[in-house]
Coordinates of C-alpha atoms in Angstrom, one line a residue:
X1 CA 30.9 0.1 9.5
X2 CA 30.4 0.0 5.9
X3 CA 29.2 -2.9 4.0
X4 CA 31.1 -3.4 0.8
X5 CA 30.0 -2.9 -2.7
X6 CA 27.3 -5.0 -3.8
X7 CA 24.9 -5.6 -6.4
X8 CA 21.3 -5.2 -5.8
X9 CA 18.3 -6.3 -8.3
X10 CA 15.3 -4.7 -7.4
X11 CA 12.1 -6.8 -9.3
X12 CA 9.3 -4.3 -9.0
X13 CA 5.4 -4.8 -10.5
X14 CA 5.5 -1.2 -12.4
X15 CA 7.2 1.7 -12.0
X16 CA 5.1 3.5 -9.6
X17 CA 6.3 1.5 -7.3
X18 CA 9.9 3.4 -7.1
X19 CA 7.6 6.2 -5.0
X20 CA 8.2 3.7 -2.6
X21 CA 12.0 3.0 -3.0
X22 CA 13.4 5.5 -4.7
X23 CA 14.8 7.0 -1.7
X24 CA 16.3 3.3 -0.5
X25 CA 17.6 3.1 -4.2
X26 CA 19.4 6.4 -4.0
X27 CA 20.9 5.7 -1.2
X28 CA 22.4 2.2 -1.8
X29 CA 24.0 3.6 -4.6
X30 CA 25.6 6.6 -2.8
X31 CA 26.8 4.0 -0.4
X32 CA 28.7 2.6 -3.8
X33 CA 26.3 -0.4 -4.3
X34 CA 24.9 -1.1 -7.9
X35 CA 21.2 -1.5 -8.1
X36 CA 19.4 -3.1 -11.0
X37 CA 15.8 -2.1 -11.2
X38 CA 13.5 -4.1 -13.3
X39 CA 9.2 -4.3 -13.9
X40 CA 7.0 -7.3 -14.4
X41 CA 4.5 -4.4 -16.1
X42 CA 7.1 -1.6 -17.8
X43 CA 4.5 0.2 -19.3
X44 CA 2.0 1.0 -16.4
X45 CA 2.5 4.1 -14.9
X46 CA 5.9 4.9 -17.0
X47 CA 6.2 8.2 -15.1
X48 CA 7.3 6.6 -12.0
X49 CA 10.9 6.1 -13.3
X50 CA 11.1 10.1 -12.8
X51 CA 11.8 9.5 -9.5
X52 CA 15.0 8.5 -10.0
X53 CA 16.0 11.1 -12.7
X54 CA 19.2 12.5 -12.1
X55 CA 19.8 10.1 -9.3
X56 CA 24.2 9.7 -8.2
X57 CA 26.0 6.6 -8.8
X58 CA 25.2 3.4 -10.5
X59 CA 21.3 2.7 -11.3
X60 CA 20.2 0.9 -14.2
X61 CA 16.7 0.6 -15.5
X62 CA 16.4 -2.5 -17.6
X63 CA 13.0 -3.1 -18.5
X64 CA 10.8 -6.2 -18.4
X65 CA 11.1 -9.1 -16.2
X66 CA 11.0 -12.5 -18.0
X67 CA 7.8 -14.2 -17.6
X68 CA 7.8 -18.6 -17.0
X69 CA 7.2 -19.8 -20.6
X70 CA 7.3 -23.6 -18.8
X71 CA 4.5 -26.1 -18.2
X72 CA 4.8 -24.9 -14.5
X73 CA 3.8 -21.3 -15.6
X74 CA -0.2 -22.1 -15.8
X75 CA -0.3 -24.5 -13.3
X76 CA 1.8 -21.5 -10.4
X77 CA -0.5 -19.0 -11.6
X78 CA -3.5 -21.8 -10.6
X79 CA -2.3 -22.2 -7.4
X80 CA -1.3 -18.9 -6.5
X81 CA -4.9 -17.6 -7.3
X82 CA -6.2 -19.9 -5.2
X83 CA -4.1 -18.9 -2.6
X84 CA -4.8 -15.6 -2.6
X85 CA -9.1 -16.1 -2.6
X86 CA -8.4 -19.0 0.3
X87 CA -7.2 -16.2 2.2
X88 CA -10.4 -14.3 2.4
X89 CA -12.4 -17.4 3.8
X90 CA -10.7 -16.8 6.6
X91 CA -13.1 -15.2 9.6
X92 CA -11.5 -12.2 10.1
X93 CA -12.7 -11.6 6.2
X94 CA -16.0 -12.4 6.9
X95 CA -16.8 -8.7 6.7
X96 CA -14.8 -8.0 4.1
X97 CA -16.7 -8.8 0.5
X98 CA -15.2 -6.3 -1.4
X99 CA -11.8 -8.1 -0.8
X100 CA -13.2 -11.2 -0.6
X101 CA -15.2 -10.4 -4.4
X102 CA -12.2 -8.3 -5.8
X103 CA -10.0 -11.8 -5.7
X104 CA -12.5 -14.2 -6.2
X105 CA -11.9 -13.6 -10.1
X106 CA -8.0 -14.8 -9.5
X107 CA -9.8 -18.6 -9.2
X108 CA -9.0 -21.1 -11.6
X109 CA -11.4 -23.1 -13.3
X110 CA -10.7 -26.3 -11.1
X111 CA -10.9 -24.1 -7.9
X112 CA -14.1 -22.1 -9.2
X113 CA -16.3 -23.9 -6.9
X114 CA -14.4 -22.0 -3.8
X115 CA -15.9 -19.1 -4.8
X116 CA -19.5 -20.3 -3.7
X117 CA -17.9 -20.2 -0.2
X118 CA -17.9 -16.7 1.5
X119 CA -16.3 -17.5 5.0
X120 CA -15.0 -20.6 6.5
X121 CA -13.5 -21.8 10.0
X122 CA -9.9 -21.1 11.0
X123 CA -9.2 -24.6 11.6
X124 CA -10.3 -25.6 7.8
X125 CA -8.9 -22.5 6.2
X126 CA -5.6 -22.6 7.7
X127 CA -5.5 -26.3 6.2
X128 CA -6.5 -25.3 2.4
X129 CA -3.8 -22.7 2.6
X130 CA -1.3 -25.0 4.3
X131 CA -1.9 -27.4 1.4
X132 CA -1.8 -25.0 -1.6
X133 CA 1.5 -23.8 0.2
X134 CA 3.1 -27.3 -0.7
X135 CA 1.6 -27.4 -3.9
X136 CA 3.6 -23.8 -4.3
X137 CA 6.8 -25.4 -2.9
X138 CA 6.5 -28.5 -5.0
X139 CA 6.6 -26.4 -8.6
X140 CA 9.8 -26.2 -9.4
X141 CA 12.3 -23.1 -10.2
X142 CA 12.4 -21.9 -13.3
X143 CA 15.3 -22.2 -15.2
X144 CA 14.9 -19.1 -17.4
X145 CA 14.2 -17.1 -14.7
X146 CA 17.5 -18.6 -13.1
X147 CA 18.9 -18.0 -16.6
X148 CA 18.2 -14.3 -15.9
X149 CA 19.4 -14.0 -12.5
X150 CA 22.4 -15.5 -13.4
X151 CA 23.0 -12.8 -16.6
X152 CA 22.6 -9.8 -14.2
X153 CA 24.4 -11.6 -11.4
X154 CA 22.7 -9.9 -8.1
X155 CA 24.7 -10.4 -4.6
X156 CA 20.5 -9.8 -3.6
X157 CA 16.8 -9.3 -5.1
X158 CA 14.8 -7.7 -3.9
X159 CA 11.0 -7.9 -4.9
X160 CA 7.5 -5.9 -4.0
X161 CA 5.0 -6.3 -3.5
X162 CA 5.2 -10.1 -4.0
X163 CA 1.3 -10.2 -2.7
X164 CA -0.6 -9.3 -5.6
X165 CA -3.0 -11.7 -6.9
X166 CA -0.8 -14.4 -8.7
X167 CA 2.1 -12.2 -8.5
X168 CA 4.9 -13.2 -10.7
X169 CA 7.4 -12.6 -8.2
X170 CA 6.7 -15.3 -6.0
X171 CA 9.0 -17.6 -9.4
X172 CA 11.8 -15.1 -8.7
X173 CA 12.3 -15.6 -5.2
X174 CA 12.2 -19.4 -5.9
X175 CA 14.8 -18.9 -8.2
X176 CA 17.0 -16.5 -5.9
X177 CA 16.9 -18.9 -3.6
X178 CA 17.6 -22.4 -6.0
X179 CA 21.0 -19.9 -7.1
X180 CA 21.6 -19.3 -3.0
X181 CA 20.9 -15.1 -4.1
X182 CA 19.8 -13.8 -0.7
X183 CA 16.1 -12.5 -1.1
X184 CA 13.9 -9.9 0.4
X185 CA 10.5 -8.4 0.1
X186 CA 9.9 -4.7 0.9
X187 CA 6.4 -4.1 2.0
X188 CA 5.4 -1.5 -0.2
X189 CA 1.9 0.2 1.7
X190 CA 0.2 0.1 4.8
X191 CA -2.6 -2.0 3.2
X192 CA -0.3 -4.5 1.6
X193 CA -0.6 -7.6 3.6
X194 CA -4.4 -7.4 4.2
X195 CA -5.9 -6.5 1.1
X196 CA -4.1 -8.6 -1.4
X197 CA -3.0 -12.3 -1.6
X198 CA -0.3 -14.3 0.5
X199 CA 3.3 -14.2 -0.2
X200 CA 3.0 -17.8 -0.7
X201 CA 7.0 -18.2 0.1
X202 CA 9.2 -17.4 2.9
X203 CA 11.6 -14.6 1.2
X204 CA 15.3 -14.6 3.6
X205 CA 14.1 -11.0 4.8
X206 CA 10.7 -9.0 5.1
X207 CA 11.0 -5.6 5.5
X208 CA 7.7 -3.7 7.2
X209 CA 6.9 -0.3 8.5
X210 CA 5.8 -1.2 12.2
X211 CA 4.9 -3.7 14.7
X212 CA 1.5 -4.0 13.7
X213 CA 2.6 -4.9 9.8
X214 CA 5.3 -7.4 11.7
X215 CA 2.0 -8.8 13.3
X216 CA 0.2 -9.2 9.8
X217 CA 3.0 -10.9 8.0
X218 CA 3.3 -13.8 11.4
X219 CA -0.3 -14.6 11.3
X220 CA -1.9 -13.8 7.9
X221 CA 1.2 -14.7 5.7
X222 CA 3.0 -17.4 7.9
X223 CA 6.2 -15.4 8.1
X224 CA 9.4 -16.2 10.2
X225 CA 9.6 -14.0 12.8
X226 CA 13.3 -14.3 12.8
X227 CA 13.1 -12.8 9.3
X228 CA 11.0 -10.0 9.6
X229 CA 13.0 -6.3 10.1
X230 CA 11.0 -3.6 11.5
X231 CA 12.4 -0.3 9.6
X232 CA 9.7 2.4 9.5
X233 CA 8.0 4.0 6.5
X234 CA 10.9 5.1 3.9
X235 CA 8.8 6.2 1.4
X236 CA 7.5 9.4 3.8
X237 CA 10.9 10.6 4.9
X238 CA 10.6 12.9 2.5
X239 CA 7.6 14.9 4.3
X240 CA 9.4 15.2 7.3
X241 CA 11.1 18.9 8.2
X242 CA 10.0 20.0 5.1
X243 CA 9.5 23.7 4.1
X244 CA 6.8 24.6 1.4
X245 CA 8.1 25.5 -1.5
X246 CA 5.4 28.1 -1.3
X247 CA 4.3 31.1 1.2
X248 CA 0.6 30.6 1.5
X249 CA -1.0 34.0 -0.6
X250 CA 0.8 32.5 -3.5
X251 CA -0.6 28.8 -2.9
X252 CA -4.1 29.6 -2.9
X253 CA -3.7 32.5 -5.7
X254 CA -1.7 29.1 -7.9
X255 CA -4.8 26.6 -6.8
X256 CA -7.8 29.4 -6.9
X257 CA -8.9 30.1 -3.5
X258 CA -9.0 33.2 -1.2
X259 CA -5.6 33.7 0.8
X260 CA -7.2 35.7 3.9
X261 CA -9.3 32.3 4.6
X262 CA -8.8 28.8 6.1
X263 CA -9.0 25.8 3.8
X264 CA -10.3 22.1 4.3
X265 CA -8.3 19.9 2.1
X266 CA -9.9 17.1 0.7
X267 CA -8.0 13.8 -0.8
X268 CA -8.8 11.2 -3.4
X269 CA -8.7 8.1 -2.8
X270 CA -8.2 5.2 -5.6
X271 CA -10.3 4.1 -7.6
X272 CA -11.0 0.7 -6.2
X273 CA -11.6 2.8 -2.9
X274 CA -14.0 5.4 -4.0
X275 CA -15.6 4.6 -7.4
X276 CA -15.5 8.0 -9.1
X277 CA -19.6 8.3 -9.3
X278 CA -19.5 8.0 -5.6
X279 CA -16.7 9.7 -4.9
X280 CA -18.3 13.2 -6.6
X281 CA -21.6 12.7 -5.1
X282 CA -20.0 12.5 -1.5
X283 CA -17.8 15.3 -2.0
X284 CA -20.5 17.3 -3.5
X285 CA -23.1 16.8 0.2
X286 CA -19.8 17.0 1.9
X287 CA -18.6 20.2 0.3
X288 CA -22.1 21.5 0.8
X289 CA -22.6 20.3 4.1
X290 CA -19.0 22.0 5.1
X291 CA -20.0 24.9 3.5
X292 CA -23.2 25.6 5.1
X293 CA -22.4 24.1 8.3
X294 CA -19.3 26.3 8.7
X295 CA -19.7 29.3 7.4
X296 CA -22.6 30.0 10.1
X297 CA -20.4 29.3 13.2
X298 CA -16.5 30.1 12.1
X299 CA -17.1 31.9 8.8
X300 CA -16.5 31.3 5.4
X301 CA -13.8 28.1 4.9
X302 CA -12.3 27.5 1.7
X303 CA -12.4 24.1 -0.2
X304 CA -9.7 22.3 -1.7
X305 CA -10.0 19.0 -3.7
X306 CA -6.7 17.6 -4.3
X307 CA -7.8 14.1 -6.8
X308 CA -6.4 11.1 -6.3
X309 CA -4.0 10.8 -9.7
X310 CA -5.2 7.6 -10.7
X311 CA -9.1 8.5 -10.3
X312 CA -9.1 12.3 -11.8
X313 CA -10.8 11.9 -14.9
X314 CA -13.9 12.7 -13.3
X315 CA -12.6 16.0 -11.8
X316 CA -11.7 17.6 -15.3
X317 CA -15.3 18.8 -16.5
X318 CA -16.9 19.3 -12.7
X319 CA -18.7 22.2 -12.5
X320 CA -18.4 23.9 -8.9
X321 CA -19.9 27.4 -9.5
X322 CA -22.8 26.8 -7.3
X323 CA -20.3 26.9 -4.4
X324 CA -17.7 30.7 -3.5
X325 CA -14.1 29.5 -2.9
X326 CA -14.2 25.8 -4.0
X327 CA -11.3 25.1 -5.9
X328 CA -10.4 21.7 -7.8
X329 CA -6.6 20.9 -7.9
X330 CA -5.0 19.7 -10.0
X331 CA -7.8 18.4 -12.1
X332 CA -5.9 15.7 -13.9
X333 CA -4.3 14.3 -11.2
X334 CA -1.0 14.6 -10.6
X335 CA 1.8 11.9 -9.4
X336 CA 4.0 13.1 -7.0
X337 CA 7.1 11.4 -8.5
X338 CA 9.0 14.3 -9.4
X339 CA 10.4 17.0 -7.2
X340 CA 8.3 19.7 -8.5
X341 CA 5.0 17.3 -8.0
X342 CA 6.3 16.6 -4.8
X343 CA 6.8 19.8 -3.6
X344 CA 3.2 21.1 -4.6
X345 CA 1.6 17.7 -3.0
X346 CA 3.2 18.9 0.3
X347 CA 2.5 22.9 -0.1
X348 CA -1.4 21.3 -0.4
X349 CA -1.6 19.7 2.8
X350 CA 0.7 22.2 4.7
X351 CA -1.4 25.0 3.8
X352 CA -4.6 23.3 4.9
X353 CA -6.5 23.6 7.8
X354 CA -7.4 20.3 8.2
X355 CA -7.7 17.2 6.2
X356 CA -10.8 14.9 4.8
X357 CA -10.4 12.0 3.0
X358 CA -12.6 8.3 2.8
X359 CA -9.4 6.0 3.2
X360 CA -6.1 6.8 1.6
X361 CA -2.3 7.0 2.3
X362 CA -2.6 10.8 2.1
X363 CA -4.7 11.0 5.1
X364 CA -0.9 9.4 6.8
X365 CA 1.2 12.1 5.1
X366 CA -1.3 14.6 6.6
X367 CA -1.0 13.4 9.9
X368 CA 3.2 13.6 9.7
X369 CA 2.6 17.6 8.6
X370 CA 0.8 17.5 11.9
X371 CA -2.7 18.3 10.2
X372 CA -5.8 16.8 11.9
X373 CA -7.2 13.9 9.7
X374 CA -11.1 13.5 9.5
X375 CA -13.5 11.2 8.0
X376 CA -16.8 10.0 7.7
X377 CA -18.5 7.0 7.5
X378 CA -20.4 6.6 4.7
X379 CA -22.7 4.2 3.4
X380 CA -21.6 4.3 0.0
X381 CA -17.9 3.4 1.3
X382 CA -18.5 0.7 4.0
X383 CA -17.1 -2.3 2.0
X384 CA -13.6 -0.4 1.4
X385 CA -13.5 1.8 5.0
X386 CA -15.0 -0.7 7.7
X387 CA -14.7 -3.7 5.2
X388 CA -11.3 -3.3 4.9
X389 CA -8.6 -4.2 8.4
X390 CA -6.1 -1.3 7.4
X391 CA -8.6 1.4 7.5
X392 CA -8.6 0.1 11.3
X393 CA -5.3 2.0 11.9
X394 CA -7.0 5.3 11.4
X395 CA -9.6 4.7 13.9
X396 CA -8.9 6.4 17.8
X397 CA -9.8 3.4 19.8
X398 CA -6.9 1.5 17.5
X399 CA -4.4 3.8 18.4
X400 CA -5.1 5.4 15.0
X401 CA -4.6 9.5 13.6
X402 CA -8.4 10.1 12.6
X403 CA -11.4 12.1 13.7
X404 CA -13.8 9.5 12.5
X405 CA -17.8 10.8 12.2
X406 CA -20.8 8.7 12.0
X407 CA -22.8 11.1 9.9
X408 CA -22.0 14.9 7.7
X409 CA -23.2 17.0 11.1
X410 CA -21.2 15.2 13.5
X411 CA -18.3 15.5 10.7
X412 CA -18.8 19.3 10.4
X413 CA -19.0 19.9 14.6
X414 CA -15.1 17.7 14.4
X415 CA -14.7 20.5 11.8
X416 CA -15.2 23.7 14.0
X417 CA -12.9 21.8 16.9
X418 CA -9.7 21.5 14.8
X419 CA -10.2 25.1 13.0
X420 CA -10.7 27.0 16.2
X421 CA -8.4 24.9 18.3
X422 CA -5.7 23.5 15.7
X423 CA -3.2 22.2 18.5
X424 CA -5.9 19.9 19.9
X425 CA -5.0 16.6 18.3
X426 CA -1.4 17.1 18.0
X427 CA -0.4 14.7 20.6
X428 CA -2.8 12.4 19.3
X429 CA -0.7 12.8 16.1
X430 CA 2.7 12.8 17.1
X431 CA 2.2 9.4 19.2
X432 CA 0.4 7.7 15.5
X433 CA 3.6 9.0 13.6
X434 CA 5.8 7.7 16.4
X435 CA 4.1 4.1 16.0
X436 CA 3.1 3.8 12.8
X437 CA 5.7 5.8 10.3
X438 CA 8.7 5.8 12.3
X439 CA 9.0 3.3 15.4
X440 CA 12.1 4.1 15.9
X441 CA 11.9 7.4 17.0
X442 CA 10.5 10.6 15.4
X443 CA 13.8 11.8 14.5
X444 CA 15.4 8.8 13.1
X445 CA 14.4 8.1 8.7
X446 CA 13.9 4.6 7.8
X447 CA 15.6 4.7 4.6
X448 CA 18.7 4.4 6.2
X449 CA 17.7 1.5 8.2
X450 CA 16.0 -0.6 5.1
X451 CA 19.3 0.4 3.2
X452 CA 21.3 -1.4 5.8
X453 CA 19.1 -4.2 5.9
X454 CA 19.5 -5.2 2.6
X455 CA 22.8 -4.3 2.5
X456 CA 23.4 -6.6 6.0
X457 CA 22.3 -10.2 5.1
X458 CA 23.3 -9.8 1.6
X459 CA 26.3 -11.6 1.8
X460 CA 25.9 -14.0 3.2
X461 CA 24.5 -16.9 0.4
X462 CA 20.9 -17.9 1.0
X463 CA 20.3 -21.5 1.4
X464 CA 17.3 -23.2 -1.3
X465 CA 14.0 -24.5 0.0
X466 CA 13.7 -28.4 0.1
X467 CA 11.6 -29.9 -2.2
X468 CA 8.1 -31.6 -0.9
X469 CA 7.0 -34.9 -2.0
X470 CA 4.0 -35.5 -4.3
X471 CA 2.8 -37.9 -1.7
X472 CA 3.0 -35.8 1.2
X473 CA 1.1 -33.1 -0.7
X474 CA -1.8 -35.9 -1.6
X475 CA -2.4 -36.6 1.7
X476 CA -2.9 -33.1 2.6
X477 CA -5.6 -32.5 -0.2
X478 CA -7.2 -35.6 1.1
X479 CA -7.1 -34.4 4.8
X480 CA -8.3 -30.6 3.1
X481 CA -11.4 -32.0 0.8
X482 CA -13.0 -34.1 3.1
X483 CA -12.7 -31.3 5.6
X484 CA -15.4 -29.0 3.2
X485 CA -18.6 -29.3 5.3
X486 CA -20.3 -27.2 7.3
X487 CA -19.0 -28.6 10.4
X488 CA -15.8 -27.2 9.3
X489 CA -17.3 -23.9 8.6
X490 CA -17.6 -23.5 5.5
X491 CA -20.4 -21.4 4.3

């Protein structure tokens, strides 16, 4: 049955983010739906919007978002900031100080002295972010905001990724849902709801990948179980039953490597993953280590270092030469938002042996080509690989796709395994693809399924949020400062 024509707004932070969507946003509007795409930041990563060049039926892209002008605008901002470091004082953060540092700057001069605390009990916790929740739900909508909403006229919004640190979006859901505009929040990556801050609202509908990001929205983010939709990964249907748009001898001859020899692929991770100083001394032991290690037991192994596109600069000038059949591509990064950058991203891993990265989404999109993933632990990237809960999903004994190694030998030994037997971990990979990427069976695309969502509750009008009391909210921050000792946890 099909749903009839509606109008979607889709309120997304940049335009990177359509990598994610544009394959939901397509389709919408080939189902005859009009979809409205708008950025709280426009001018970040403007090449994003390629992905929806030539794209059928009605999209618009309209720019910048309004931001609150109002009183409230400050004091949301406060409170949301302080939301998202509260988070982190939870003890399941307590080995997580990147995270925990990365947000403390989002604290507002009358919460600074949070930021002296590094972990906390649940009990305490769960009360400071209970109370900053009503202090979200007492500030008010914001009328030009609703002003806006009402010009474009949406029969739904949708927003992502709502969770970044005193993220703007959390005023356009309030609105949405002050005008009765049913609401929904796309979760946008796998690390989404553990490395950033809380949603700090209940949208109508939360879209995730898999049960385990269902699990994450419940009991880190309060979420409705009723309103969570489990859909799968849309924004890596396009890697599945792909053919490369290349036949190997011409890859390697485009990229600089032999053709008549295997190649380890090696991905970039971001920047606030790998710093780029650490990330090109690791990769230089590591390239050595792989070098030396296998050449002497299944002969010479080409390298490929594929750069993360937001963390390339440091690639452009490297200087390689000490090492045969090393080849860095492409050296300034390179989005894959386009067809063309899309089809070369996959010719890269499908043409690899294996695959090594420290703790990025590419080591996923490996995994679905059915290459073996790899890593090491390394000292250098123990606050964002152990310090961080999504890089848990990788792991073996968490069900995870990964051939993780404790030190460069043990690394290169997993090496020599996959290159002489590559079939060895493909059950291992199918099952992480089956749970992970697409729950709902390896043949069936979530981009149809989020589509329908979307399109399913949409007409149905939302119904507001009731307002809290100023007294009810007093006695909570009562009950929440006198709870700050150390009997409570706090530390």
């Amino acid at each position: 049955m099909t749903s009839p024509a509606m109008k979607f707004l889709f309120v997304l932070q940049y335009p990177g983010y359509l990598r994610y969507f544009d394959s939901v946003i397509r389709l919408l509007a080939e189902r005859g739906h009009h979809v409205v795409v708008a950025y709280d930041s426009p001018h970040k990563q403007p090449e994003g919007a390629e992905a929806l060049r030539d794209a059928e039926g009605t999209i618009e892209q309209i720019g910048r978002t309004p931001t609150r002008g109002d009183l409230w605008g400050p004091v949301g901002r406060a409170v949301r900031g302080t939301i998202d470091y509260a988070r982190y004082l939870h003890p399941r953060f307590a080995d997580s100080p990147y995270l925990r540092d990365r947000m403390r700057k989002a604290l507002p001069p009358f919460a600074a002295f949070l930021g002296r605390y590094t972990t906390a009990g649940e009990p305490a916790t769960r009360r400071l972010i209970r109370w900053l929740t009503r202090l979200e739900c007492a500030i008010p909508s914001s009328l030009a905001i609703e002003h806006y909403l009402r010009s474009i006229a949406p029969d739904a919004l949708v927003v992502s990724p709502l969770v970044t640190d005193q993220c703007p979006q959390v005023d356009f859901v309030k609105s949405a849902k002050a005008l009765g505009i049913r609401n929904a929040l796309c979760v946008a990556s796998w690390d989404h709801l553990t490395t950033k801050g809380l949603m700090r609202i209940d949208p109508d509908l939360v879209a995730v990948w898999n049960e385990e990001q269902k699990t994450e929205a419940i009991e880190f983010h309060g979420t409705r179980p009723d309103r969570i939709v489990v859909t799968g990964a849309q924004n890596f249907d396009r890697w599945f039953n792909r053919p490369p748009s290349l036949d190997r001898e011409a890859f390697c001859g485009m990229v600089g490597l032999r053709p008549d020899r295997p190649f380890v692929l090696f991905v970039g991770s971001t920047a606030s993953i790998s710093a780029p100083e650490a990330e090109e001394e690791f990769v230089r032991r590591w390239a050595h280590a792989v070098r030396t290690g296998l050449t002497g037991r299944v002969g010479e192994v080409g390298i490929l270092i594929r750069p993360h596109p937001y963390n390339s600069a440091h690639w452009e000038e490297i200087d390689l030469a000490d090492l045969d059949n090393v080849a860095v591509y492409p050296k300034s990064g390179a989005n894959p938002v386009n067809e063309r950058d899309r089809a070369d991203y996959f010719d890269s891993l499908y043409h690899s042996a294996a695959v090594v990265g420290v703790n990025t989404t590419a080591m996923i999109e490996a995994a679905i080509i059915g290459r073996t993933v790899h890593t090491v632990l390394a000292d250098e990237f123990s606050d964002t690989q152990g310090g961080t809960l999504h890089f848990r999903y990788l792991l073996p004994d968490q069900g995870g796709c990964g051939r993780v190694a404790t030190s460069l030998d043990e690394h290169v030994g997993q090496l020599v395994e996959t290159l002489e037997s590559p079939d060895r971990n493909r059950e291992v990979l199918r099952r992480f693809v089956g749970s992970f990427v697409r729950p709902h069976g390896p043949d069936v695309a979530a981009t149809p399924l989020l589509a329908g969502a979307l399109a399913a509750p949409a007409a149905t009008p939302a119904e507001a949020e009731p307002r809290i009391s100023g007294l009810s909210i007093a006695v909570d921050g009562a009950q929440v400062l006198a709870s700050f000792d150390l009997e409570d946890g706090f530390t």
